[in-house]
PDB file of C-alpha atoms and ligand atoms in Angstrom:
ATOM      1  CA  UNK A   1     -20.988 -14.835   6.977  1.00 59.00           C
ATOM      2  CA  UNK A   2     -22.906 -16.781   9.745  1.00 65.00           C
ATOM      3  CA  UNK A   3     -23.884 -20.394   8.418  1.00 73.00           C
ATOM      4  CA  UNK A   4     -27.491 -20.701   8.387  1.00 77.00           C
ATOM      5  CA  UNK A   5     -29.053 -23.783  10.516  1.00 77.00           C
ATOM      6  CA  UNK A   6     -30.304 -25.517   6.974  1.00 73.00           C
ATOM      7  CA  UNK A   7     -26.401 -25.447   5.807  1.00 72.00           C
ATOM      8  CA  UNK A   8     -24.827 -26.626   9.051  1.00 69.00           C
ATOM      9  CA  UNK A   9     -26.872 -29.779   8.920  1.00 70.00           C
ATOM     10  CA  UNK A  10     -26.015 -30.484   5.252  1.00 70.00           C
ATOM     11  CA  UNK A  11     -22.277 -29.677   5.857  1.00 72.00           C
ATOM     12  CA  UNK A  12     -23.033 -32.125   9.139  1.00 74.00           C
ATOM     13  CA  UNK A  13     -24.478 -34.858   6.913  1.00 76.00           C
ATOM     14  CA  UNK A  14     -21.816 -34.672   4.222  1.00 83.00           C
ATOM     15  CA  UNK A  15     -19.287 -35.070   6.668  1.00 85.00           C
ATOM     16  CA  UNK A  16     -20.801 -37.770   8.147  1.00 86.00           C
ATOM     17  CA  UNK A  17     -21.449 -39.377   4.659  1.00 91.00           C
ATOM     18  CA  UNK A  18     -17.845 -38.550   3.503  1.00 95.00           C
ATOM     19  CA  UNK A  19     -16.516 -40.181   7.096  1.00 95.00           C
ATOM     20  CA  UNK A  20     -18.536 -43.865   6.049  1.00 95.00           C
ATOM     21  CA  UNK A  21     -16.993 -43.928   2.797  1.00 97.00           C
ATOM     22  CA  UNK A  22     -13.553 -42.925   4.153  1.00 97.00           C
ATOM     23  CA  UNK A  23     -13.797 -45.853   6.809  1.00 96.00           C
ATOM     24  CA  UNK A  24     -15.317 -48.364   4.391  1.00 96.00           C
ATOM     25  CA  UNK A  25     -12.226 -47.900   1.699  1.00 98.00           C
ATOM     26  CA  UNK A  26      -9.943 -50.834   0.683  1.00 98.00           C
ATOM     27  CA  UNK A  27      -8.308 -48.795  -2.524  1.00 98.00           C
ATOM     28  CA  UNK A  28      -5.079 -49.528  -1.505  1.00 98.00           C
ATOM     29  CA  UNK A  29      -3.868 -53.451  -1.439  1.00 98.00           C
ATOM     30  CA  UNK A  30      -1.151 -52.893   0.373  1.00 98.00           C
ATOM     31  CA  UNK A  31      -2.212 -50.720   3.063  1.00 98.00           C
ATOM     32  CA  UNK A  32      -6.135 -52.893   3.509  1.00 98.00           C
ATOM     33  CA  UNK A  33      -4.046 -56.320   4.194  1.00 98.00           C
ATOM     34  CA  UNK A  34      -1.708 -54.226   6.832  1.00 98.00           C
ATOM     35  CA  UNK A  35      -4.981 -53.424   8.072  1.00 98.00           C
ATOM     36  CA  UNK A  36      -6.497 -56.956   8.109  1.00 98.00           C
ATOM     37  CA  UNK A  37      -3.599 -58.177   9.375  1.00 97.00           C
ATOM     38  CA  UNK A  38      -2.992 -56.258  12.505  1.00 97.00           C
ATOM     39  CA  UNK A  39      -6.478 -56.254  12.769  1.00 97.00           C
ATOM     40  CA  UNK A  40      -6.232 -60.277  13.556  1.00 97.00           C
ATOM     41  CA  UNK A  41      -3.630 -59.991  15.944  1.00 97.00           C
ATOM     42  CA  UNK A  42      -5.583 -57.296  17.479  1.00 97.00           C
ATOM     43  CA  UNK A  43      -8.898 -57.766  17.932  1.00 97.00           C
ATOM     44  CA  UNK A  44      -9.756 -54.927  20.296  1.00 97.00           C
ATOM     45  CA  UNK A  45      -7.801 -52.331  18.181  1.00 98.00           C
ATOM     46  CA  UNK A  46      -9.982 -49.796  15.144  1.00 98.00           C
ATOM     47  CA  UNK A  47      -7.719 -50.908  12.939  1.00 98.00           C
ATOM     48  CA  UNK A  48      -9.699 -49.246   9.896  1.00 98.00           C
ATOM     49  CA  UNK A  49      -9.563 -46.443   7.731  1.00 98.00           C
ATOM     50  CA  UNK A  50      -9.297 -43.023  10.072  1.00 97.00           C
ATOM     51  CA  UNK A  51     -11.255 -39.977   9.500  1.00 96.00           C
ATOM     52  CA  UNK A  52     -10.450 -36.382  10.658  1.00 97.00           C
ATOM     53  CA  UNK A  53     -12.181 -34.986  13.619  1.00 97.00           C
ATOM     54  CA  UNK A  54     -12.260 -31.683  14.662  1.00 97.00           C
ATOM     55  CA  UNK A  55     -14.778 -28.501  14.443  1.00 96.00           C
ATOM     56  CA  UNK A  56     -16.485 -28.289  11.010  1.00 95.00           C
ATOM     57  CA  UNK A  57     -15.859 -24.786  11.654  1.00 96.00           C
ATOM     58  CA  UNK A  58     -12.223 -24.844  11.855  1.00 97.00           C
ATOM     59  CA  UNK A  59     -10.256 -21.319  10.998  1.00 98.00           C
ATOM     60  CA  UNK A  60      -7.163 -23.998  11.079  1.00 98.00           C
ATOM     61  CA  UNK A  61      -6.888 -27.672   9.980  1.00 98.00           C
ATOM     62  CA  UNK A  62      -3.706 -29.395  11.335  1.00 98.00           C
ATOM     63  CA  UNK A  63      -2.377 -32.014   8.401  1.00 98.00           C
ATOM     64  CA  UNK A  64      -0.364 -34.929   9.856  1.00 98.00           C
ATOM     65  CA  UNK A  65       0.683 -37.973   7.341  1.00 98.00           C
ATOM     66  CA  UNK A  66      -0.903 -41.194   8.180  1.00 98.00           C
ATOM     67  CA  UNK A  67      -1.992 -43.007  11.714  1.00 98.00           C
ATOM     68  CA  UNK A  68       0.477 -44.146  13.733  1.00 97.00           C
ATOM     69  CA  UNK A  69       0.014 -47.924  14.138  1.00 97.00           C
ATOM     70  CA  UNK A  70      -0.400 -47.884  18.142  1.00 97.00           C
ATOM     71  CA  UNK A  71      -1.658 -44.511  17.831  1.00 98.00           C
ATOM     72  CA  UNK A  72      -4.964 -43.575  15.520  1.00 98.00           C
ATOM     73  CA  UNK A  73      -4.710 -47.233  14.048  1.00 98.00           C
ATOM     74  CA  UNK A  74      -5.283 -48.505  17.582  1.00 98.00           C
ATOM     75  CA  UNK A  75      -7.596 -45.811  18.716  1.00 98.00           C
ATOM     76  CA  UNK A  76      -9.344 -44.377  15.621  1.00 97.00           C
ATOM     77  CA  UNK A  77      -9.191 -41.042  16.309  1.00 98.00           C
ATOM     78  CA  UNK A  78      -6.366 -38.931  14.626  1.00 98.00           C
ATOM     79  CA  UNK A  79      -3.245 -38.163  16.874  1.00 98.00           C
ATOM     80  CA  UNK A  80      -4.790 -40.375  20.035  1.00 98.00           C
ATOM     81  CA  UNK A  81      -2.494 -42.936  21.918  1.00 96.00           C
ATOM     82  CA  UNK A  82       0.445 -42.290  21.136  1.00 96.00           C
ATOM     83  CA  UNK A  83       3.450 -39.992  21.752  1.00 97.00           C
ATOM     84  CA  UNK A  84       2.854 -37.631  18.891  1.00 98.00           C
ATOM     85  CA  UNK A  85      -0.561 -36.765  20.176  1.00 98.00           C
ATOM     86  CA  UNK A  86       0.855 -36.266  23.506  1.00 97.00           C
ATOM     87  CA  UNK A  87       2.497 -33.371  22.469  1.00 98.00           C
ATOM     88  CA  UNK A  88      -0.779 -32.053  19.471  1.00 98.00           C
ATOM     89  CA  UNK A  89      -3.369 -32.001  22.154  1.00 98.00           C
ATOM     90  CA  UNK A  90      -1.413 -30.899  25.430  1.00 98.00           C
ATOM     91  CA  UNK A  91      -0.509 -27.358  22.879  1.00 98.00           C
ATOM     92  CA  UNK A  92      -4.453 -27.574  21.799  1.00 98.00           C
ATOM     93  CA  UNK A  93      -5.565 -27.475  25.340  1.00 98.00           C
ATOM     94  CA  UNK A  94      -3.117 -25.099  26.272  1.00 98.00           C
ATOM     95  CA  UNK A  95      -3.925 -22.473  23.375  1.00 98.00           C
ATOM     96  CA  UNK A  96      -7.931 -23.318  24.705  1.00 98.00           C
ATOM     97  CA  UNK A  97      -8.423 -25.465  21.389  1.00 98.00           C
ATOM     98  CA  UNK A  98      -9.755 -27.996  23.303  1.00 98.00           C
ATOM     99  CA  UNK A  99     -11.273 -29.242  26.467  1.00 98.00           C
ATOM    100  CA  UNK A 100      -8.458 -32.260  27.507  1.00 97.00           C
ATOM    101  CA  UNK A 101      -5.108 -32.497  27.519  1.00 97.00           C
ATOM    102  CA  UNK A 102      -5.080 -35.720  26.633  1.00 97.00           C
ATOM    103  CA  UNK A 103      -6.722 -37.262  24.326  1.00 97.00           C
ATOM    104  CA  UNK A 104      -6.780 -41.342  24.687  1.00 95.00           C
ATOM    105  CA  UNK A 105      -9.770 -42.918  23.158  1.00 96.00           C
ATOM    106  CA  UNK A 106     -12.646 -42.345  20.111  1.00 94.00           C
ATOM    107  CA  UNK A 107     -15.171 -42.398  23.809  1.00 93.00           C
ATOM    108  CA  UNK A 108     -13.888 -39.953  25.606  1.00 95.00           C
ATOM    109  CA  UNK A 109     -15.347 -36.912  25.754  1.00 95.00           C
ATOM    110  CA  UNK A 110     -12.705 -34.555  23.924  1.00 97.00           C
ATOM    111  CA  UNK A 111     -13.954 -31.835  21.953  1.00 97.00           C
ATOM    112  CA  UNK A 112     -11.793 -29.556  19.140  1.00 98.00           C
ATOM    113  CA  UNK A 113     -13.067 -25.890  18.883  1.00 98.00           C
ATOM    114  CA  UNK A 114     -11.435 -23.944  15.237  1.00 98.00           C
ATOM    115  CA  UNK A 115      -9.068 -26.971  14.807  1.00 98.00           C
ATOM    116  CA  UNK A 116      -9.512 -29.952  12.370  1.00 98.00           C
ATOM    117  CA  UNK A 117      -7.286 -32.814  12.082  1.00 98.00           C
ATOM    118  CA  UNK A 118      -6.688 -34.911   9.261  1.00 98.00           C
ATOM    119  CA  UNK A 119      -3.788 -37.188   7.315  1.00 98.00           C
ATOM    120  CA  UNK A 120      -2.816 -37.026   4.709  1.00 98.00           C
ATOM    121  CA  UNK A 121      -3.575 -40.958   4.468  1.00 98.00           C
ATOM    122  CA  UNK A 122      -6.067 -42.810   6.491  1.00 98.00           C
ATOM    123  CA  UNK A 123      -4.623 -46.041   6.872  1.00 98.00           C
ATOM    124  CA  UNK A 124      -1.878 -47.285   8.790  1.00 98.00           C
ATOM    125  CA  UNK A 125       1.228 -47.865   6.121  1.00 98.00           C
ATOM    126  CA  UNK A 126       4.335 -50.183   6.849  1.00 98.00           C
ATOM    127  CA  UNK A 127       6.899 -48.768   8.770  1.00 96.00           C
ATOM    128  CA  UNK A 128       4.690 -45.447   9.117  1.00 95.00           C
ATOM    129  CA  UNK A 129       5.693 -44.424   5.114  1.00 97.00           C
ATOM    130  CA  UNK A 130       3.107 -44.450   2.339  1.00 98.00           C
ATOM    131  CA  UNK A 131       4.154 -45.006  -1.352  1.00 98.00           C
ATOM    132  CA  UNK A 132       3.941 -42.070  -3.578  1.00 98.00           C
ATOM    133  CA  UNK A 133       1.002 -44.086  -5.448  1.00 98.00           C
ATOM    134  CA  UNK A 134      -1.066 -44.294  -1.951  1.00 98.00           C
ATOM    135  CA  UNK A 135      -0.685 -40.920  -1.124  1.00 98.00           C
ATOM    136  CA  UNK A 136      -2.224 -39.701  -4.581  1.00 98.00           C
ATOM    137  CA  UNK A 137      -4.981 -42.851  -4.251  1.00 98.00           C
ATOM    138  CA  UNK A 138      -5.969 -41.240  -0.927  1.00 98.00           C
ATOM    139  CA  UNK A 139      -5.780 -37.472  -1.906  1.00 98.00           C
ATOM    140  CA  UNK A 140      -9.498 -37.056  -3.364  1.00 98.00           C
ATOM    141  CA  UNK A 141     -10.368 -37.750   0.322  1.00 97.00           C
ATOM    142  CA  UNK A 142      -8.628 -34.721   1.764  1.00 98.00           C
ATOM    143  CA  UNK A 143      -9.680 -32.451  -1.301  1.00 97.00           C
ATOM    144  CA  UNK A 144     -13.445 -33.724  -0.248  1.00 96.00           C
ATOM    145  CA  UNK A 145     -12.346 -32.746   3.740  1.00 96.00           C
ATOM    146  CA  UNK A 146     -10.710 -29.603   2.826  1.00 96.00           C
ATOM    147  CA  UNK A 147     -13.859 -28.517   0.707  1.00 95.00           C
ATOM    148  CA  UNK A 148     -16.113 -28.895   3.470  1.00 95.00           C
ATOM    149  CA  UNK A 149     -14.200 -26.979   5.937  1.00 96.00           C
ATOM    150  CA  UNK A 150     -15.086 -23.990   4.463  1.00 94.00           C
ATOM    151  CA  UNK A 151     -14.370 -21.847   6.952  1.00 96.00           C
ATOM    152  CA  UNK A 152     -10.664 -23.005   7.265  1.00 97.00           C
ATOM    153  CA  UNK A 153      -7.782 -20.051   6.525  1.00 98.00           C
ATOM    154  CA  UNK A 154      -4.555 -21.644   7.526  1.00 98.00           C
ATOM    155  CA  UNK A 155      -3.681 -25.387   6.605  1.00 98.00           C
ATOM    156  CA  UNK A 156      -1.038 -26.722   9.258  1.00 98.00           C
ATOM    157  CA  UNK A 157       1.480 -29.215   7.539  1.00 98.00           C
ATOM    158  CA  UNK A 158       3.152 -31.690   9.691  1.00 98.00           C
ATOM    159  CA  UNK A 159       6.182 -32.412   7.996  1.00 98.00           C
ATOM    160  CA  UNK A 160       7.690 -32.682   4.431  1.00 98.00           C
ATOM    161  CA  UNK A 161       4.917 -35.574   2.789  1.00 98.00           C
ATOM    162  CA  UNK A 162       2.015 -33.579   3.791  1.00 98.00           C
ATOM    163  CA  UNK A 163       3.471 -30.238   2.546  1.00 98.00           C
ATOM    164  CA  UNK A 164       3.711 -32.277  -0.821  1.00 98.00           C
ATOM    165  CA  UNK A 165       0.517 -33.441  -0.861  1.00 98.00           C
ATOM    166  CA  UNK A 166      -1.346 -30.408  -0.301  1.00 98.00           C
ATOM    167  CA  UNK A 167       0.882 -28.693  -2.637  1.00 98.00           C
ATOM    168  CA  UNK A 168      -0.560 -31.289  -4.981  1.00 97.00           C
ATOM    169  CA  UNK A 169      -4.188 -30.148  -4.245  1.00 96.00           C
ATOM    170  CA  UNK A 170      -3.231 -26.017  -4.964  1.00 96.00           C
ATOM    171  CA  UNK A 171      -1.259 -27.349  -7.975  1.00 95.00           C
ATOM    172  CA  UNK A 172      -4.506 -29.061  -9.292  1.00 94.00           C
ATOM    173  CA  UNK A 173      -5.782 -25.691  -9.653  1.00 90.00           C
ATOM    174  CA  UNK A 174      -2.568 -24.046 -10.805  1.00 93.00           C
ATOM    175  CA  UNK A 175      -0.425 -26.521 -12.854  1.00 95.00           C
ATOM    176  CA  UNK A 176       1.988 -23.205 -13.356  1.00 96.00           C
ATOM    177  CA  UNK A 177       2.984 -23.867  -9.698  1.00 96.00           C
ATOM    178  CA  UNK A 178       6.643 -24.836  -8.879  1.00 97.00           C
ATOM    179  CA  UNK A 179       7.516 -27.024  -5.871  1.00 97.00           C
ATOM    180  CA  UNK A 180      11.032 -25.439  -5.805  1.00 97.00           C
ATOM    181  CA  UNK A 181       9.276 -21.405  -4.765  1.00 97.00           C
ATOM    182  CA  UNK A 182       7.389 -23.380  -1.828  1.00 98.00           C
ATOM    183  CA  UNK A 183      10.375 -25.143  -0.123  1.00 98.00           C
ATOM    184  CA  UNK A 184       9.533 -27.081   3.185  1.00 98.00           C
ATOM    185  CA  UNK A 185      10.989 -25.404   6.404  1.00 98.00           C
ATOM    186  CA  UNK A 186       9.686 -25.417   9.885  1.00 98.00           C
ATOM    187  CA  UNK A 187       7.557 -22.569  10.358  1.00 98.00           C
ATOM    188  CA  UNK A 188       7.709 -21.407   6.312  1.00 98.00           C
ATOM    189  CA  UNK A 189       4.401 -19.590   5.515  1.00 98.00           C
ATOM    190  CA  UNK A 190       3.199 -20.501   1.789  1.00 98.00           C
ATOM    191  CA  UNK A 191       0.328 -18.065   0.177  1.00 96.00           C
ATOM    192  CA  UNK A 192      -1.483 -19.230  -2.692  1.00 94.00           C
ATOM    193  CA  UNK A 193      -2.915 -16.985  -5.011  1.00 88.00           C
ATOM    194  CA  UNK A 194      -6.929 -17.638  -5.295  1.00 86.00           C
ATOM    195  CA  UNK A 195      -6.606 -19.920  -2.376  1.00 88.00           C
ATOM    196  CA  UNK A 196      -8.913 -20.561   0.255  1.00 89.00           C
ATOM    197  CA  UNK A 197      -5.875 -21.014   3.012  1.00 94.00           C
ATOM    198  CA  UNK A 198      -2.540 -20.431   4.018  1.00 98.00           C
ATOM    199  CA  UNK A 199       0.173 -23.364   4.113  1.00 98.00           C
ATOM    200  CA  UNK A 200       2.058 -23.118   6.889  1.00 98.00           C
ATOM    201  CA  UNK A 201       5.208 -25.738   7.374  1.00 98.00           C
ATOM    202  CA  UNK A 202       6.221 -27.504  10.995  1.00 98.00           C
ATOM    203  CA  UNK A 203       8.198 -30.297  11.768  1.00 98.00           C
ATOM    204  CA  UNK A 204       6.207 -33.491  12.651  1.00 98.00           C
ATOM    205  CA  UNK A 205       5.759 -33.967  16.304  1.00 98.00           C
ATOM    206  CA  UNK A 206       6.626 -37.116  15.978  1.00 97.00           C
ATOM    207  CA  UNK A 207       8.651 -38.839  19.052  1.00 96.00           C
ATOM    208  CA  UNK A 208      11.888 -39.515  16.878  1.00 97.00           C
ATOM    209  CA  UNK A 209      11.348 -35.173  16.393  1.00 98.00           C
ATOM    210  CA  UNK A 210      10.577 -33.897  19.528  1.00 98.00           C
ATOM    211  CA  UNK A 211      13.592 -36.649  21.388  1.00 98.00           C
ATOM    212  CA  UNK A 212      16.212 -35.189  19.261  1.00 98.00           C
ATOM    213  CA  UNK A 213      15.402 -32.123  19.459  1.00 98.00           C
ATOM    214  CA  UNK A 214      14.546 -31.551  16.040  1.00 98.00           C
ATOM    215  CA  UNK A 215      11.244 -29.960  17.461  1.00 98.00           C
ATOM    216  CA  UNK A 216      11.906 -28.224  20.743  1.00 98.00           C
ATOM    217  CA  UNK A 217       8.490 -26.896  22.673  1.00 98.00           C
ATOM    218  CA  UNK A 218      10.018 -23.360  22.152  1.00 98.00           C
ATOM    219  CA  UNK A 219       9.399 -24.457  18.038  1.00 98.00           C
ATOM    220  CA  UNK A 220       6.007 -25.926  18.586  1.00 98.00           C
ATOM    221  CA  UNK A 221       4.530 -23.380  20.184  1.00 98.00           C
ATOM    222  CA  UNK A 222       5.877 -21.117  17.610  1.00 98.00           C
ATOM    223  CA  UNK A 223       4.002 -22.599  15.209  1.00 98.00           C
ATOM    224  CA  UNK A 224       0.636 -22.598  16.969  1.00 98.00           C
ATOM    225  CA  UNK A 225       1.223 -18.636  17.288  1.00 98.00           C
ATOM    226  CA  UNK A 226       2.004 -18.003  13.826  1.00 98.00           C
ATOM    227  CA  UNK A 227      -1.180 -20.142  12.594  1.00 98.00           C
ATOM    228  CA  UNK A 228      -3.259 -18.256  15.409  1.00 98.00           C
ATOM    229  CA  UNK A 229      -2.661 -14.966  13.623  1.00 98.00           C
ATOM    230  CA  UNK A 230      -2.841 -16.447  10.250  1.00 98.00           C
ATOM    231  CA  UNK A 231      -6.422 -17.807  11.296  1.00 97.00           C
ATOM    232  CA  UNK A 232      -7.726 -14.086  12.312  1.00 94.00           C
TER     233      UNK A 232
HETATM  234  S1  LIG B   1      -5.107 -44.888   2.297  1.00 93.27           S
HETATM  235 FE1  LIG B   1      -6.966 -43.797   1.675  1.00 93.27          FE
HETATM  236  S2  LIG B   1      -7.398 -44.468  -0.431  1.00 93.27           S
HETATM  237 FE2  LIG B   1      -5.932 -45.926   0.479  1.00 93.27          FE
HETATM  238  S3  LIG B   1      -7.236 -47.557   1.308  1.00 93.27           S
HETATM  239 FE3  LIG B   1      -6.850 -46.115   2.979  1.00 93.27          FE
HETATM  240  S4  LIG B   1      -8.597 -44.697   2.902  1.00 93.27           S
HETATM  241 FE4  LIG B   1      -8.545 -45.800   0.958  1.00 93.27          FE
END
């Protein structure tokens, strides 16, 4: 059903309000003194908390795990300056998801149609791996971003910690649910019952991935099909 004017500019405003609170959070000790470190020796860089961005809208959010530290850390924008975002945004603009094919700072003038991205954690972490602890300290965060993308049918895992976490959220619901029937594999398609979307698994593009060849292009764009039919 078409959103009506009135709803688009509460869901607009919530976002908004859910986006200040995101950026203003300290929760974790660990992960706010990374941040006030690097953001000493680094003056120009965000070096904050990092929202998602994307279309409200979105048939498809993609899930990554945290921002990379010369990535999203130094940009603010999710997936944006470094080599993992390199490869997220060159298949976005390719599959007409968006209007660059590169996306390299919060001012430029990229744009997201039926995609949202988010992490799974906003902040930077050490060595680019959360605790267990942080991830569930950030997770009311993406339950609050997944609720207000309302239109969303698939939900695009990056890897094995973001799997887990949003099998977290559908086992909030369900605490029947067993981790062992939802194994992580690239391309695995998970259906909840009741659920709003679709978990689909992919391997993160990350650069230590996609140099190996643990993610080929061939895969990558694999996954963007699958979650394009999913999404219809
Ligand atoms: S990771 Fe999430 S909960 Fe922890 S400080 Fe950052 S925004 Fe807050």
């Amino acid at each position: 059903m078409a959103k009506t004017s009135r709803t688009v500019r509460i869901q607009f405003f919530s976002e908004y309000l859910l986006a200040s609170r995101i950026s203003s959070c300290k929760k974790c000790p660990r992960l706010a003194e990374y941040l006030a470190e690097h953001r000493e020796k680094n003056p120009d860089w965000y070096c904050m908390p990092v929202p998602g961005f994307g279309d409200p809208n979105a048939k498809i959010v993609l899930l990554g795990l945290a921002p990379g530290l010369k990535g999203a850390n130094r940009t603010g924008r999710p997936f944006t300056g470094d080599a993992a975002g390199i490869w997220l945004y060159r298949i976005l603009f390719q599959r007409g998801f968006c209007n660059n094919e590169e996306s390299i700072s919060r001012d430029d003038n990229t744009g997201l149609r039926n995609i949202y991205i988010a992490n799974v954690v906003k902040c930077v972490p050490p060595g680019n791996k959360p605790t267990g602890e942080e991830v569930n300290t950030c997770s009311p965060f993406l339950q609050e971003e997944l609720k207000l993308l309302d239109s969303a049918k698939v939900v695009v895992c990056f890897g094995k910690v973001a799997h887990d976490a949003y099998f977290k959220i559908r086992k909030l619901l369900h605490p029947e649910l067993k981790g062992k029937d939802f194994p992580f594999g690239h391309a695995a398609v998970h259906e909840f019952e009741g659920a709003p979307q679709i978990m689909l698994d992919s391997f993160h593009p990350s650069r230590l991935n996609t140099n190996t060849g643990r993610l080929t292009w061939e895969m990558w764009e694999q996954v963007f099909e699958v979650a394009t039919e999913l999404a219809k």
